[in-house]
Coordinates of C-alpha atoms in Angstrom, one line a residue:
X1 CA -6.3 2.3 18.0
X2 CA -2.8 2.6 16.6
X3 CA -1.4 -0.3 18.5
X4 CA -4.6 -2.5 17.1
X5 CA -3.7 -1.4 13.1
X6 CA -0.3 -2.0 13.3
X7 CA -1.0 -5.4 14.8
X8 CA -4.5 -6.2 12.2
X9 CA -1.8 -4.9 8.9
X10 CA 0.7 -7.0 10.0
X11 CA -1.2 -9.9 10.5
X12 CA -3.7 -9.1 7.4
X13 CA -0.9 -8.2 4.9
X14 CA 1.4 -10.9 5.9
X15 CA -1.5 -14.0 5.5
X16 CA -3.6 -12.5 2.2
X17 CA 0.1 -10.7 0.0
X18 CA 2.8 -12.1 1.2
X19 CA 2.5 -15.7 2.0
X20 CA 1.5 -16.0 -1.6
X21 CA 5.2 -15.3 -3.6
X22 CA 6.5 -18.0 -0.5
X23 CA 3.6 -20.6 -1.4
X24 CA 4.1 -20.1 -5.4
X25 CA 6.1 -22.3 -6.5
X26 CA 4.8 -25.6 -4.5
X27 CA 1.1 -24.0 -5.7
X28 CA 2.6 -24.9 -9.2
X29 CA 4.3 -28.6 -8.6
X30 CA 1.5 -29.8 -6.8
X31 CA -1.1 -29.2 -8.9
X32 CA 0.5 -28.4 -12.5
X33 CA -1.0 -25.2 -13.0
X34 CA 1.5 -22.6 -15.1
X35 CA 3.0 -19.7 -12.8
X36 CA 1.5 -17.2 -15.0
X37 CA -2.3 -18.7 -14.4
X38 CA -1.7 -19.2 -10.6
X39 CA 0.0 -15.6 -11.0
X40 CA -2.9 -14.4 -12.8
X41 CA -5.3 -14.9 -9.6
X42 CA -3.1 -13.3 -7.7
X43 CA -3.0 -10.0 -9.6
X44 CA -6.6 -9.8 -10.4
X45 CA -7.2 -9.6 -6.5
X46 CA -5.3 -6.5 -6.6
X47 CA -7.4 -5.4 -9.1
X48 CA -11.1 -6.3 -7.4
X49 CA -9.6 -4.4 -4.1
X50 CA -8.8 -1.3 -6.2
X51 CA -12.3 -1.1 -7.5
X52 CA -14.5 -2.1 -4.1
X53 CA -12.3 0.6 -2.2
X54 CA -14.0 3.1 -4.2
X55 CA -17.5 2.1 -2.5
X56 CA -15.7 1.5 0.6
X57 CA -14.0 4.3 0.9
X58 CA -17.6 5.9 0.7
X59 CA -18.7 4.0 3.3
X60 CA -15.7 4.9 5.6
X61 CA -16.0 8.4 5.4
X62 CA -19.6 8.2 7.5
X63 CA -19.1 5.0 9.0
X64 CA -15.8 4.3 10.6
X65 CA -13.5 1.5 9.5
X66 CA -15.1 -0.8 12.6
X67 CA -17.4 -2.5 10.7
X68 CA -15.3 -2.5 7.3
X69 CA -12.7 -3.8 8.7
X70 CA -14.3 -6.6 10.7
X71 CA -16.6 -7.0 7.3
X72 CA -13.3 -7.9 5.2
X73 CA -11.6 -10.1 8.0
X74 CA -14.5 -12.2 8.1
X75 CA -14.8 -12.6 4.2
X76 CA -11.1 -13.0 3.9
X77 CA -11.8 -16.3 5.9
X78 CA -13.7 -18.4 3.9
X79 CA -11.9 -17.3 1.0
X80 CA -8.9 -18.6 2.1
X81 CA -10.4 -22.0 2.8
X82 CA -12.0 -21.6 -1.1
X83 CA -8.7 -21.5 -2.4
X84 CA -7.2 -24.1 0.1
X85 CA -10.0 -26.1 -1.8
X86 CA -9.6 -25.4 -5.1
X87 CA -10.1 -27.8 -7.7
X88 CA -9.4 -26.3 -10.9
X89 CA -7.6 -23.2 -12.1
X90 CA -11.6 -21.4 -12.0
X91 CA -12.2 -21.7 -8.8
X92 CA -8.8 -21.0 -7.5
X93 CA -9.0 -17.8 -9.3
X94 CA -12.5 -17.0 -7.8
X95 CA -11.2 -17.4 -4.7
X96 CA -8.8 -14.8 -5.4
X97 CA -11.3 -12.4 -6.7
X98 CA -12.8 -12.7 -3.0
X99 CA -10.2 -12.2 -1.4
X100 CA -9.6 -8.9 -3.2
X101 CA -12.8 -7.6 -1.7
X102 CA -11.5 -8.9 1.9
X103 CA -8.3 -6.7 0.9
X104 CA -10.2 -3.5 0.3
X105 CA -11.4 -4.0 3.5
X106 CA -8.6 -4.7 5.8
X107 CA -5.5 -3.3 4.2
X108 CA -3.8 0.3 4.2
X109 CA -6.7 2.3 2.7
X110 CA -9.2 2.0 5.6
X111 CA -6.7 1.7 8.4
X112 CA -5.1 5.2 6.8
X113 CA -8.3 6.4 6.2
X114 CA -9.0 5.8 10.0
X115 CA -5.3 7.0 11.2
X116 CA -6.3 9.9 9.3
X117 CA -9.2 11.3 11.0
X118 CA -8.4 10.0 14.6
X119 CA -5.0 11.5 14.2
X120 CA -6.4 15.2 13.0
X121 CA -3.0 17.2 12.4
X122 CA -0.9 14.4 14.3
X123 CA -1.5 12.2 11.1
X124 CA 2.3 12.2 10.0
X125 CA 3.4 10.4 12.9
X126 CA 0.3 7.8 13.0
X127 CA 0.5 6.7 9.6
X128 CA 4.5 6.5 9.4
X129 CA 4.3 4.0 13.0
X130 CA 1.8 2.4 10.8
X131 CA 3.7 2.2 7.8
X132 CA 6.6 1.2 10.1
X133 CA 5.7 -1.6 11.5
X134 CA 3.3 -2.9 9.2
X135 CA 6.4 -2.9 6.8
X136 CA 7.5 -6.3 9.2
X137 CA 4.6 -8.1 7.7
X138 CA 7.0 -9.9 5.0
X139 CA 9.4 -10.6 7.6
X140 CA 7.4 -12.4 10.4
X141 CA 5.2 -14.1 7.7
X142 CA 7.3 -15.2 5.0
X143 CA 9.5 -17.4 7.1
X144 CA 6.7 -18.9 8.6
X145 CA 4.5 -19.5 5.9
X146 CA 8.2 -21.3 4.8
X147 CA 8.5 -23.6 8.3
X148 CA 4.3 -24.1 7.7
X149 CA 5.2 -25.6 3.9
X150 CA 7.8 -28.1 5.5
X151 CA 5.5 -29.5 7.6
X152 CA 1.9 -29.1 5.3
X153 CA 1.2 -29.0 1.9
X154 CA 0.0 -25.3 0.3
X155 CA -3.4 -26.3 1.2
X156 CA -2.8 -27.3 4.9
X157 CA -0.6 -24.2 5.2
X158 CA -3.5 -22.0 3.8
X159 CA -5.6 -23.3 6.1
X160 CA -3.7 -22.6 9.5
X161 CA -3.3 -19.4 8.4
X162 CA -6.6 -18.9 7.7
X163 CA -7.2 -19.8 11.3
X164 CA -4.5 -17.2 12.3
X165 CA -6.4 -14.3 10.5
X166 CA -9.8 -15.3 12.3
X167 CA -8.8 -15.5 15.7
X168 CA -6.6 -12.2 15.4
X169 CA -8.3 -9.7 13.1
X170 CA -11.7 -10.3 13.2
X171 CA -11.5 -9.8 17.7
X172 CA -9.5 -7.4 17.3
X173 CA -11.0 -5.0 14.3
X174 CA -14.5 -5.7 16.5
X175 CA -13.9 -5.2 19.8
X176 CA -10.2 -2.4 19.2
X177 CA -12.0 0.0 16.9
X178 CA -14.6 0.9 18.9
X179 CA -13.5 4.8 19.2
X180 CA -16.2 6.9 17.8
X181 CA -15.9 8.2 14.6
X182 CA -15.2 12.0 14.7
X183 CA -16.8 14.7 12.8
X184 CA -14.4 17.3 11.2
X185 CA -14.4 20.7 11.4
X186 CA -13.3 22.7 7.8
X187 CA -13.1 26.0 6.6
X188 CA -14.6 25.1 3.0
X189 CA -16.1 22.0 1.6
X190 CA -15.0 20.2 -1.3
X191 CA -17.1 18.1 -2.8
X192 CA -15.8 14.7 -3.7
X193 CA -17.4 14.6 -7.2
X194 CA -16.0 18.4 -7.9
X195 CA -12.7 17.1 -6.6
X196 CA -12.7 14.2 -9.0
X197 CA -13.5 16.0 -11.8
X198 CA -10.8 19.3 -11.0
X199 CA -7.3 18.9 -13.1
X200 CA -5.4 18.8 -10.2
X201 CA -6.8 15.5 -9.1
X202 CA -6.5 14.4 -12.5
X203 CA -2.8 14.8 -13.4
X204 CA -2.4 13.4 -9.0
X205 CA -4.1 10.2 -10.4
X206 CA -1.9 10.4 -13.4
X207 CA 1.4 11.0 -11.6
X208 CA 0.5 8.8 -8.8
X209 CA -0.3 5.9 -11.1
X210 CA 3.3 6.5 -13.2
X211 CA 5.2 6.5 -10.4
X212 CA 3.7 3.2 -8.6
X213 CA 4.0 1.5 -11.8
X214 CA 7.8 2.6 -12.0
X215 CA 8.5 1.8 -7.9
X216 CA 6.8 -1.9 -7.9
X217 CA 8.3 -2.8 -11.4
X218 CA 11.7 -2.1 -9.4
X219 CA 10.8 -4.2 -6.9
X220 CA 9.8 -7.1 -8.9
X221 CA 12.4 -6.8 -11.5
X222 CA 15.4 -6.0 -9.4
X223 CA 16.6 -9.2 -8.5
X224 CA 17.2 -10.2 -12.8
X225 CA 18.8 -7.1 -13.0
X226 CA 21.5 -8.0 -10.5
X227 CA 21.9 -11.5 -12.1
X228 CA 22.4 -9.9 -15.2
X229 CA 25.3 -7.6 -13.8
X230 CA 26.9 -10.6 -12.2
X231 CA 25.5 -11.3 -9.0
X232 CA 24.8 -14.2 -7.7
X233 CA 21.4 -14.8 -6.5
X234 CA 21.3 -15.0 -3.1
X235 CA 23.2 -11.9 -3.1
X236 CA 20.7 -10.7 -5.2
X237 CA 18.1 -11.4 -2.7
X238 CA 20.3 -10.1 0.1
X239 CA 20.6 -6.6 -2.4
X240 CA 16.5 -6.7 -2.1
X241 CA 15.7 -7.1 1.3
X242 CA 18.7 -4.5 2.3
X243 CA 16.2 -2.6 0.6
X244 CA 13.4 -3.3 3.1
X245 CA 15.9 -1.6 5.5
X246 CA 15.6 1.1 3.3
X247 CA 12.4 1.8 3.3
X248 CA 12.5 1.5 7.2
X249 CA 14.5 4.4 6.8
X250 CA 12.7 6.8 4.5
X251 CA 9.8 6.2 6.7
X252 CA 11.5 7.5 9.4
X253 CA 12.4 10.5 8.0
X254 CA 9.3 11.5 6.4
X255 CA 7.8 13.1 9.4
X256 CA 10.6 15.7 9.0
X257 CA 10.7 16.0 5.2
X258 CA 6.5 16.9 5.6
X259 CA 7.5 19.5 8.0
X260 CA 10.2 21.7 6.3
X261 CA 8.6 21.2 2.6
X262 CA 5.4 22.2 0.5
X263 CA 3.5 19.5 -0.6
X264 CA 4.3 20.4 -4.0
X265 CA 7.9 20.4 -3.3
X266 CA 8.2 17.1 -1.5
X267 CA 5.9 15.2 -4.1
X268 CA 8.3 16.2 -6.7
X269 CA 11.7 15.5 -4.7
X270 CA 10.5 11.9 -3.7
X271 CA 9.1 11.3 -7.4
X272 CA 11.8 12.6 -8.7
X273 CA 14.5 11.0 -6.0
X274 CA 13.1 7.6 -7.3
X275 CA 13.3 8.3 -11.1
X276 CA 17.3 8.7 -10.7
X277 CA 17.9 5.8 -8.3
X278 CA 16.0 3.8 -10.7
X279 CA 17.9 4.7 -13.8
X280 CA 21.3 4.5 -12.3
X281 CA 20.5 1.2 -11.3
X282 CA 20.0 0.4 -14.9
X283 CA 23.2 2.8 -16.4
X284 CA 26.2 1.3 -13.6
X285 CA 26.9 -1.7 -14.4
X286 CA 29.0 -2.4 -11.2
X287 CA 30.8 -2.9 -8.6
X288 CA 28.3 -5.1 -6.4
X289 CA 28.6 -2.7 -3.3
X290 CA 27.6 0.1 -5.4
X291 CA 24.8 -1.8 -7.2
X292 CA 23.3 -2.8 -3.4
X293 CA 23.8 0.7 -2.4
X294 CA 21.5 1.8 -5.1
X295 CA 19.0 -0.6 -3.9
X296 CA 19.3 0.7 -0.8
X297 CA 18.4 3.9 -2.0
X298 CA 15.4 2.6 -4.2
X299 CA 14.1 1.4 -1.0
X300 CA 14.4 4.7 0.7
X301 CA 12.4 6.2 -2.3
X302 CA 9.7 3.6 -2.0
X303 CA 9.3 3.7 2.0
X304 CA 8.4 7.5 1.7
X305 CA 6.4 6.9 -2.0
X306 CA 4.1 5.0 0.4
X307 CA 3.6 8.1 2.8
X308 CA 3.4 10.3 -0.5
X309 CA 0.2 8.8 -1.9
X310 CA -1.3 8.0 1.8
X311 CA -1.3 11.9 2.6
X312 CA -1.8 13.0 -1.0
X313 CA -6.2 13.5 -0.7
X314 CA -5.6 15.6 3.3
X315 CA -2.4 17.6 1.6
X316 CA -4.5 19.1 -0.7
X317 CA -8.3 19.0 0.1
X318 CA -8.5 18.1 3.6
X319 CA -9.6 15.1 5.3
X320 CA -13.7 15.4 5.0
X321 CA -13.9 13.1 1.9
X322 CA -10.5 11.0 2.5
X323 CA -11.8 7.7 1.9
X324 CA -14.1 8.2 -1.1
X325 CA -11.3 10.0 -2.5
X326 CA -8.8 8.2 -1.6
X327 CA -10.4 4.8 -3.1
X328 CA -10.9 7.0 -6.7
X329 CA -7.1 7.8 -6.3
X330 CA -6.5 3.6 -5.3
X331 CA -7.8 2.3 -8.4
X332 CA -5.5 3.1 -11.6
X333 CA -2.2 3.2 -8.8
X334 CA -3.6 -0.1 -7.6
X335 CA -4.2 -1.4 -11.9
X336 CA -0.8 -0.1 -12.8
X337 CA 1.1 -1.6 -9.5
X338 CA -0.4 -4.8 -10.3
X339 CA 0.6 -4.8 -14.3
X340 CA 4.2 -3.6 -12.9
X341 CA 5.4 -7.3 -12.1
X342 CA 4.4 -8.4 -15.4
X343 CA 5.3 -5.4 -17.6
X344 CA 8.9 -5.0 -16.0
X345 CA 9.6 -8.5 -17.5
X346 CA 7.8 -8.1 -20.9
X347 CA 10.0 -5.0 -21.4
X348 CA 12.9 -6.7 -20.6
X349 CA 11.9 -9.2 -23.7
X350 CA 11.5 -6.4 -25.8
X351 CA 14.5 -4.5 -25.2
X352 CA 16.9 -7.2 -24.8
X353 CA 17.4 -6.8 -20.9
X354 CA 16.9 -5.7 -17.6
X355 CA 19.2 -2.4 -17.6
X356 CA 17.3 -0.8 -20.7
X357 CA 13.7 -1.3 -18.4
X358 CA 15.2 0.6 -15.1
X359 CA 16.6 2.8 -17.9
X360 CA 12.9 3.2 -19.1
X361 CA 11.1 3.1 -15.5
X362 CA 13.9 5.8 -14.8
X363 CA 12.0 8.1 -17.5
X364 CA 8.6 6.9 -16.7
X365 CA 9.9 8.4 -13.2
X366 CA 10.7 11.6 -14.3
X367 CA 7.4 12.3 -16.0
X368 CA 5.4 11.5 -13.2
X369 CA 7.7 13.8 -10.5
X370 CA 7.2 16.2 -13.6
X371 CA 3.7 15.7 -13.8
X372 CA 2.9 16.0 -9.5
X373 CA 3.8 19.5 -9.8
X374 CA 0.3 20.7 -11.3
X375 CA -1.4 18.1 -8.8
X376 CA -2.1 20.9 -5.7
X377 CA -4.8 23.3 -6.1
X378 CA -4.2 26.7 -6.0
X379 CA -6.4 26.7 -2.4
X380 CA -4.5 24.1 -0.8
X381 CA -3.8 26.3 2.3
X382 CA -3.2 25.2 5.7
X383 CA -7.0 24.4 6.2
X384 CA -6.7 21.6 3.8
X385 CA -3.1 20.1 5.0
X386 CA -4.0 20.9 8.7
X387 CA -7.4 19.0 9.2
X388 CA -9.0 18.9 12.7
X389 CA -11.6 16.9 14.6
X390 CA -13.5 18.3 17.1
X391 CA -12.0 16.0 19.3
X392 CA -8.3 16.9 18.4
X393 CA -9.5 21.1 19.3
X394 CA -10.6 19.9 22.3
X395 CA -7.8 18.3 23.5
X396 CA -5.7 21.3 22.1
X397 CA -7.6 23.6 25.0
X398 CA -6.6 21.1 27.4
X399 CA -3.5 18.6 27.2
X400 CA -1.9 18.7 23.8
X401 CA -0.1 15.6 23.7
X402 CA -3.5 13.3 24.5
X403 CA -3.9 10.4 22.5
X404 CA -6.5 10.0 20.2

């Protein structure tokens, strides 16, 4: 089942996020569209898979992700060939729109959801492989969504890899995920709607969202920051994909962080870790080693961030309710991620350039690490952060180390 994820985010990521950025600018000669409208699209599909996770997320929690997952890598299909198509600005936009649905379906929530409750107690070590390699997903497609735009136009390109996605992910969410669906065993319930509604989830959502709108502002904006300090931009870009190695790194590393910390404590640190990375970036001006250090560093942050908000719902209430609320938790980080991009540069308007918005993210940084230490309930014991299936207590009589 792990093997099958990695391979489904890889693929699924790479085609529907990040061939996109690659495809952008030819989008925009070829048909004489604005990069803000064709941008516009592109967000608003972030948007429409934050708010169909919520029923999603539902649906996985008694279901499985077998049939989600399959669900979204069929529609993501035709909606690529929709937007291959496109027309006019409104259609390529709608196709976008569907395509958000297809995300909700195929992309980290339901695979984590699923890693979750296969994985029991093991869950650390499932989701950071995942996180692993699903983090090459930019590197395998980006370069060849580039070769594909040599030899195609964007619509041709689109339209292979379309036919990648369906003879990969569809097979392969069908006939890999067919492991049935364990029931958990809990000490105590708690009820998704009571959870919702408790201040602890609350101020998570709050923290959550804060801190993805300060990590994926970075990301976006850190490239004009460096031009701004001098660099050059391909050594800008070098800077920013150093910091993919990064966030190779954090992940690696997380297993052990989750081990010797609270979850209280390590929330905060990473939160925290982030905000100061993030406002030095904006306070030295210089030297260029020192400046791609520091992105370095800001991808370390961000590779863990990611584990962070996956374990946040079975850190503090268990794993019985994961995926509803997991898709409540998804929707403002999801908003605020996808308003990052866009705000980062707006501020940087405002304030008269890029080192005053880090400066500002920085703070923004601080309040959420701030904030994430009122997010755990005063029962989160080791029956919520230790959930097991009966399958996992089972296999604990006999052979411990048996997969899943």
């Amino acid at each position: 089942m792990l093997i099958v994820l990695c391979s489904t985010e890889i693929i699924s990521w790479g085609i529907l996020y990040y061939a996109f950025p690659v495809l952008l600018p030819t989008i925009s000669a070829q048909t004489g569209w604005s990069l803000a409208a064709i941008t516009a699209g592109f967000s608003a599909s972030q948007i429409v898979a934050g708010l169909v996770g919520v029923p999603v997320g539902k649906l996985l929690d008694r279901r499985g992700p077998r049939a989600i997952m399959t669900t979204g890598s069929i529609v993501a299909v035709p909606a690529l060939i929709m937007l291959e198509t496109a027309q006019s600005l409104v259609w390529f936009t709608i196709a976008w729109l569907l395509i958000g649905v297809a995300m909700a379906g195929v992309f980290y929530a339901p695979a984590f959801a699923a890693l979750t409750r296969w994985y029991g107690a093991r869950r650390v070590s499932a989701l950071t492989a995942l996180t692993l390699v699903a983090g090459l997903a930019s590197t395998v497609f980006a370069p060849l969504t580039a070769v594909l735009n040599t030899h195609l136009d964007w619509r041709g390109t689109y339209l292979v890899l379309a036919g990648i996605l369906a003879v990969t992910t569809v097979p392969l969410h069908l006939f890999g995920l067919r492991l049935p669906w364990p029931e958990i065993e809990h000490e105590a319930e708690h009820h998704p709607s009571a959870v919702a509604r408790s201040r602890p989830f609350i101020v998570l959502t709050i923290s959550m969202s804060l801190a993805a709108f300060s990590v994926y502002a970075v990301v976006v904006n850190l490239v004009p920051l460096l031009t701004e300090r001098g660099m050059s931009t391909s050594a800008a870009a070098v800077a920013l994909g150093l910091g993919g190695v990064g966030q190779v790194l954090g992940r690696l590393g997380y297993a052990r962080l989750a081990a010797r910390t609270s979850v209280r404590t390590r929330t905060a640190l990473v939160l925290l870790a982030s905000a100061v990375v993030t406002t030095l970036l904006g306070v030295i001006p210089g030297p260029a080693l020192l400046l791609i250090a520091g992105s370095v560093l800001a991808g370390v942050a961000r590779g863990i961030f990611t584990l962070v908000q996956a374990t946040a719902i079975t850190d503090r209430w268990g794993a019985v309710h994961y995926g509803q609320l997991s898709g409540l938790l998804a929707v403002p980080v999801m908003l605020t991620a996808a308003i990052a991009p866009w705000a980062g540069s707006a501020m940087a308007a405002w304030l008269g350039g890029y080192p005053a918005v880090f400066v500002v993210l920085g703070v923004i940084g601080v309040l959420a690490a701030v904030l994430s230490t009122a997010s755990v309930p005063r029962q989160s014991s080791s029956s919520a952060t230790r959930p097991r299936t009966r399958r996992s207590m089972s296999s604990r009589i006999g052979r411990t180390d048996s997969m899943p």
